[in-house]
Structure formats: structure tokens, C-alpha cells
Short mmCIF file of C-alpha atoms and ligand atoms in Angstrom, two decimals:
data_model
loop_
_atom_site.label_atom_id
_atom_site.label_comp_id
_atom_site.label_asym_id
_atom_site.label_seq_id
_atom_site.Cartn_x
_atom_site.Cartn_y
_atom_site.Cartn_z
CA UNK A 1 100.68 115.85 84.91
CA UNK A 2 97.41 113.89 85.19
CA UNK A 3 94.08 115.78 85.39
CA UNK A 4 93.53 114.94 89.07
CA UNK A 5 96.93 116.33 90.06
CA UNK A 6 96.33 119.41 87.92
CA UNK A 7 93.02 120.04 89.64
CA UNK A 8 94.54 119.54 93.09
CA UNK A 9 97.34 121.94 92.18
CA UNK A 10 94.79 124.57 91.23
CA UNK A 11 92.75 124.10 94.39
CA UNK A 12 95.77 123.79 96.68
CA UNK A 13 98.72 125.38 94.92
CA UNK A 14 101.99 123.90 96.22
CA UNK A 15 103.62 125.81 99.03
CA UNK A 16 107.24 125.73 100.11
CA UNK A 17 107.34 123.70 103.34
CA UNK A 18 109.89 126.13 104.79
CA UNK A 19 108.48 129.63 104.11
CA UNK A 20 104.92 128.46 103.27
CA UNK A 21 104.66 130.76 100.27
CA UNK A 22 102.97 129.51 97.13
CA UNK A 23 105.83 128.77 94.81
CA UNK A 24 107.47 126.38 92.40
CA UNK A 25 108.87 123.84 94.78
CA UNK A 26 111.65 121.35 94.17
CA UNK A 27 111.58 117.65 95.08
CA UNK A 28 112.56 118.55 98.66
CA UNK A 29 109.46 120.74 99.08
CA UNK A 30 111.51 123.91 98.97
CA UNK A 31 111.34 127.11 96.91
CA UNK A 32 114.61 128.24 95.34
CA UNK A 33 115.02 131.08 97.81
CA UNK A 34 114.75 128.80 100.89
CA UNK A 35 116.79 126.11 99.21
CA UNK A 36 119.79 128.44 98.99
CA UNK A 37 119.53 129.38 102.66
CA UNK A 38 118.74 126.11 104.46
CA UNK A 39 121.17 125.11 107.22
CA UNK A 40 122.76 121.99 105.75
CA UNK A 41 124.42 119.25 107.75
CA UNK A 42 126.02 115.93 106.78
CA UNK A 43 127.58 113.07 108.65
CA UNK A 44 128.42 113.42 112.33
CA UNK A 45 129.34 111.22 115.24
CA UNK A 46 127.31 110.58 118.37
CA UNK A 47 129.77 110.09 121.23
CA UNK A 48 126.85 109.27 123.55
CA UNK A 49 125.87 106.32 121.36
CA UNK A 50 128.84 103.96 120.93
CA UNK A 51 126.55 101.22 119.48
CA UNK A 52 125.82 103.46 116.52
CA UNK A 53 128.50 103.22 113.80
CA UNK A 54 127.63 106.36 111.83
CA UNK A 55 125.00 109.08 111.74
CA UNK A 56 123.88 111.69 109.26
CA UNK A 57 121.21 114.35 108.73
CA UNK A 58 120.54 116.62 105.77
CA UNK A 59 119.84 119.71 107.92
CA UNK A 60 120.70 121.46 111.15
CA UNK A 61 117.80 122.01 113.54
CA UNK A 62 117.62 125.76 113.09
CA UNK A 63 115.66 128.55 111.40
CA UNK A 64 113.19 127.48 108.72
CA UNK A 65 114.07 123.79 109.16
CA UNK A 66 113.16 123.97 112.83
CA UNK A 67 109.79 125.62 112.15
CA UNK A 68 108.99 123.14 109.36
CA UNK A 69 109.81 120.20 111.63
CA UNK A 70 107.64 121.63 114.41
CA UNK A 71 104.73 121.88 111.96
CA UNK A 72 105.42 118.36 110.76
CA UNK A 73 105.40 117.05 114.31
CA UNK A 74 102.70 119.07 116.03
CA UNK A 75 100.49 120.67 113.35
CA UNK A 76 99.55 117.58 111.37
CA UNK A 77 101.69 118.39 108.35
CA UNK A 78 102.21 114.69 107.75
CA UNK A 79 102.83 115.28 104.05
CA UNK A 80 106.19 116.89 104.86
CA UNK A 81 107.57 113.38 105.52
CA UNK A 82 108.04 112.71 101.81
CA UNK A 83 110.12 115.87 101.33
CA UNK A 84 112.29 115.36 104.39
CA UNK A 85 112.78 111.71 103.46
CA UNK A 86 114.18 112.69 100.05
CA UNK A 87 116.80 114.88 101.68
CA UNK A 88 117.53 112.14 104.22
CA UNK A 89 117.95 109.61 101.42
CA UNK A 90 120.59 111.85 99.79
CA UNK A 91 122.44 112.04 103.13
CA UNK A 92 122.34 108.28 103.60
CA UNK A 93 123.62 107.67 100.06
CA UNK A 94 126.56 110.00 100.48
CA UNK A 95 127.39 109.57 104.17
CA UNK A 96 126.62 106.01 105.24
CA UNK A 97 129.23 103.58 104.00
CA UNK A 98 128.06 100.01 104.29
CA UNK A 99 125.12 97.87 103.40
CA UNK A 100 121.74 98.47 105.09
CA UNK A 101 119.40 95.47 105.39
CA UNK A 102 116.50 97.12 107.15
CA UNK A 103 115.12 100.50 108.21
CA UNK A 104 113.40 101.08 111.56
CA UNK A 105 112.49 104.10 113.69
CA UNK A 106 112.54 105.46 117.23
CA UNK A 107 108.87 104.93 118.16
CA UNK A 108 106.43 107.02 120.16
CA UNK A 109 104.69 105.40 123.11
CA UNK A 110 101.13 104.21 122.56
CA UNK A 111 99.72 107.02 124.69
CA UNK A 112 101.62 109.67 122.73
CA UNK A 113 100.63 108.08 119.43
CA UNK A 114 96.96 108.16 120.38
CA UNK A 115 97.26 111.82 121.25
CA UNK A 116 99.17 112.87 118.14
CA UNK A 117 97.50 110.53 115.67
CA UNK A 118 100.68 109.62 113.82
CA UNK A 119 104.27 108.72 114.60
CA UNK A 120 106.43 111.25 112.79
CA UNK A 121 109.57 109.07 112.87
CA UNK A 122 107.60 106.18 111.40
CA UNK A 123 106.31 108.41 108.57
CA UNK A 124 109.91 109.40 107.78
CA UNK A 125 111.10 105.78 107.95
CA UNK A 126 108.38 104.57 105.59
CA UNK A 127 109.07 107.30 103.04
CA UNK A 128 112.80 106.70 103.32
CA UNK A 129 112.18 103.01 102.73
CA UNK A 130 110.53 103.86 99.38
CA UNK A 131 113.33 106.26 98.46
CA UNK A 132 116.13 103.81 99.23
CA UNK A 133 114.24 100.67 98.28
CA UNK A 134 115.15 99.01 101.58
CA UNK A 135 112.47 97.28 103.68
CA UNK A 136 111.15 99.02 106.77
CA UNK A 137 110.00 97.18 109.89
CA UNK A 138 109.01 98.04 113.47
CA UNK A 139 111.74 96.65 115.74
CA UNK A 140 111.23 98.69 118.90
CA UNK A 141 108.41 99.76 121.14
CA UNK A 142 108.42 102.56 123.65
CA UNK A 143 107.03 101.17 126.85
CA UNK A 144 107.07 104.25 129.03
CA UNK A 145 106.96 107.98 128.63
CA UNK A 146 109.58 110.02 130.35
CA UNK A 147 110.21 113.63 131.23
CA UNK A 148 111.27 115.66 128.18
CA UNK A 149 115.00 115.14 127.62
CA UNK A 150 115.49 118.89 127.20
CA UNK A 151 114.59 119.49 130.87
CA UNK A 152 117.34 117.20 132.15
CA UNK A 153 121.10 117.24 132.72
CA UNK A 154 123.36 115.03 130.61
CA UNK A 155 123.60 112.38 133.31
CA UNK A 156 119.87 112.43 134.01
CA UNK A 157 119.17 112.00 130.29
CA UNK A 158 120.90 108.65 130.15
CA UNK A 159 119.19 107.19 133.24
CA UNK A 160 115.90 108.83 132.25
CA UNK A 161 115.84 106.63 129.15
CA UNK A 162 116.79 103.31 130.68
CA UNK A 163 114.04 100.73 130.17
CA UNK A 164 112.13 103.04 127.85
CA UNK A 165 112.49 100.93 124.70
CA UNK A 166 111.92 97.23 124.22
CA UNK A 167 112.71 95.02 121.22
CA UNK A 168 109.60 93.66 119.54
CA UNK A 169 109.52 89.88 119.63
CA UNK A 170 109.90 87.75 117.67
CA UNK A 171 112.87 89.89 116.71
CA UNK A 172 113.24 90.16 112.94
CA UNK A 173 116.67 91.71 112.59
CA UNK A 174 119.21 89.33 114.16
CA UNK A 175 122.66 89.82 112.55
CA UNK A 176 121.22 92.52 110.31
CA UNK A 177 122.55 95.96 109.55
CA UNK A 178 119.88 98.46 110.59
CA UNK A 179 119.27 102.13 109.79
CA UNK A 180 117.54 103.82 112.75
CA UNK A 181 115.38 106.84 111.89
CA UNK A 182 114.39 109.71 114.16
CA UNK A 183 113.08 113.17 113.32
CA UNK A 184 115.68 115.14 115.28
CA UNK A 185 118.91 114.06 116.94
CA UNK A 186 119.98 116.37 119.74
CA UNK A 187 122.35 114.93 122.35
CA UNK A 188 122.05 111.44 120.92
CA UNK A 189 120.84 109.93 124.19
CA UNK A 190 117.61 108.67 122.56
CA UNK A 191 119.59 107.08 119.72
CA UNK A 192 121.93 105.61 122.36
CA UNK A 193 119.07 104.02 124.30
CA UNK A 194 117.35 102.69 121.18
CA UNK A 195 120.53 101.32 119.60
CA UNK A 196 121.59 99.73 122.89
CA UNK A 197 118.36 97.71 122.85
CA UNK A 198 118.78 96.81 119.17
CA UNK A 199 122.37 95.65 119.77
CA UNK A 200 121.29 93.49 122.69
CA UNK A 201 118.55 91.96 120.52
CA UNK A 202 121.21 90.86 118.01
CA UNK A 203 121.52 93.65 115.44
CA UNK A 204 125.04 93.60 113.97
CA UNK A 205 125.50 97.18 112.76
CA UNK A 206 123.46 100.30 113.51
CA UNK A 207 123.44 103.54 111.53
CA UNK A 208 121.28 106.53 112.40
CA UNK A 209 119.66 109.22 110.29
CA UNK A 210 117.43 112.14 111.22
CA UNK A 211 115.85 114.98 109.28
CA UNK A 212 117.84 117.43 111.39
CA UNK A 213 120.49 117.47 114.09
CA UNK A 214 120.82 119.99 116.84
ZN1 LIG B 1 110.52 128.87 100.71
#
């Protein structure tokens, strides 16, 4: 350990990202106690998103994972991205069969980004890109904000998201195989809308990964 890291460790001893106790944490940011109890997931299908060939997530959106993701998203715990991305990389390696040319993410709108200061899905995508050694590029933009998906019925969710995403031109991923990153996948309607736009722009294969699934 270099002196700077040692000093930082003394000033800010590492805390488990799940229980927030000072502890010896593993490469996923977790203490051994939490590690044994985390709700693990794996690969799953998204019936709502036929353009997406396969999806995976290391965790279920529950308990300590849910609270950690809420802190990551709303309480400026940007540093959690690295830890979640490591777990996501493991999922991708074991659950996604097929080559991936490029990583991209489900973006926030400009207004939301200004308010929050960072795009959590982008942070995950960039860390995942380092883990997997696959380039990461912005391919989509969110051009309007919509009512929260959780307040809507299944049918409303799909129409609510139409016209929300646009492919960034010039489009860099024609005929490519793309891994789409989001922080949480719930019904899959966001992934469906985003992958529909990617498909139309010429992406050949789309896989999806999130830190957690509902
Ligand atoms: Zn813990």
C-alpha cells in the first residue's frame, strides 16, 4: 500500500457500502457479514424488451442492496460505482454469452443531470468498461422527462416512454453488439424503450446489465 493510500485509510477507514460499518471490505465493497447475506441474482429475461437478447444483474433490489443503491443514486456516494461494477462484471462474464463490442448506458435527461450532478448509470458503465476492457460510449440521449414509471400501470409505462430516448448522431455503433447499462431494472420498460431506439439506429445485438433487478 502506498503512503497516500495508507494515510487516506487512517483518515477515512474503509466502510462496507452495505452496512456502513468500518470493516475489512472485499473488492465488492462488502464486509464478510454482508457478503454472506446479500440477495444475489444472475441472468434473467425481460419479456417487455424483445430487442434485448439477454440480461443479468449481480443482485436483487432488496434489503442492504436497495439502501446502498439509493445512497449511490441520491446521496452522492459516487464511489460505490466501482464496487457495483465489479459485481456486474462477474455477472456479465458468467451470464452473457457472446461478444460485446461496446458498452453504453441508459442516460438521465440534461435537467436531471444538472440537478443530481452525475449520471449514476454512466458511472457504472465507465467502471464496467475498465473492468471488462471494452470501450464505453454515449449512444443515447434522454430528450424528455416523464412521470416516474412506478406511478403508472404496465400499459401506461410503455407509452410513457415513447420518444423519450434518441440515438446520438453520428451513430457510432452500427452493426455492433452493445451492452446497455442501467442501475436498476424493474419491469424492463426503460430497457425496452432504450434498446428499441438502439436497434432502429442499427445495433445488431443488445445485452443489458444492471447492478440490481427488482
Ligand atoms: Zn457490511
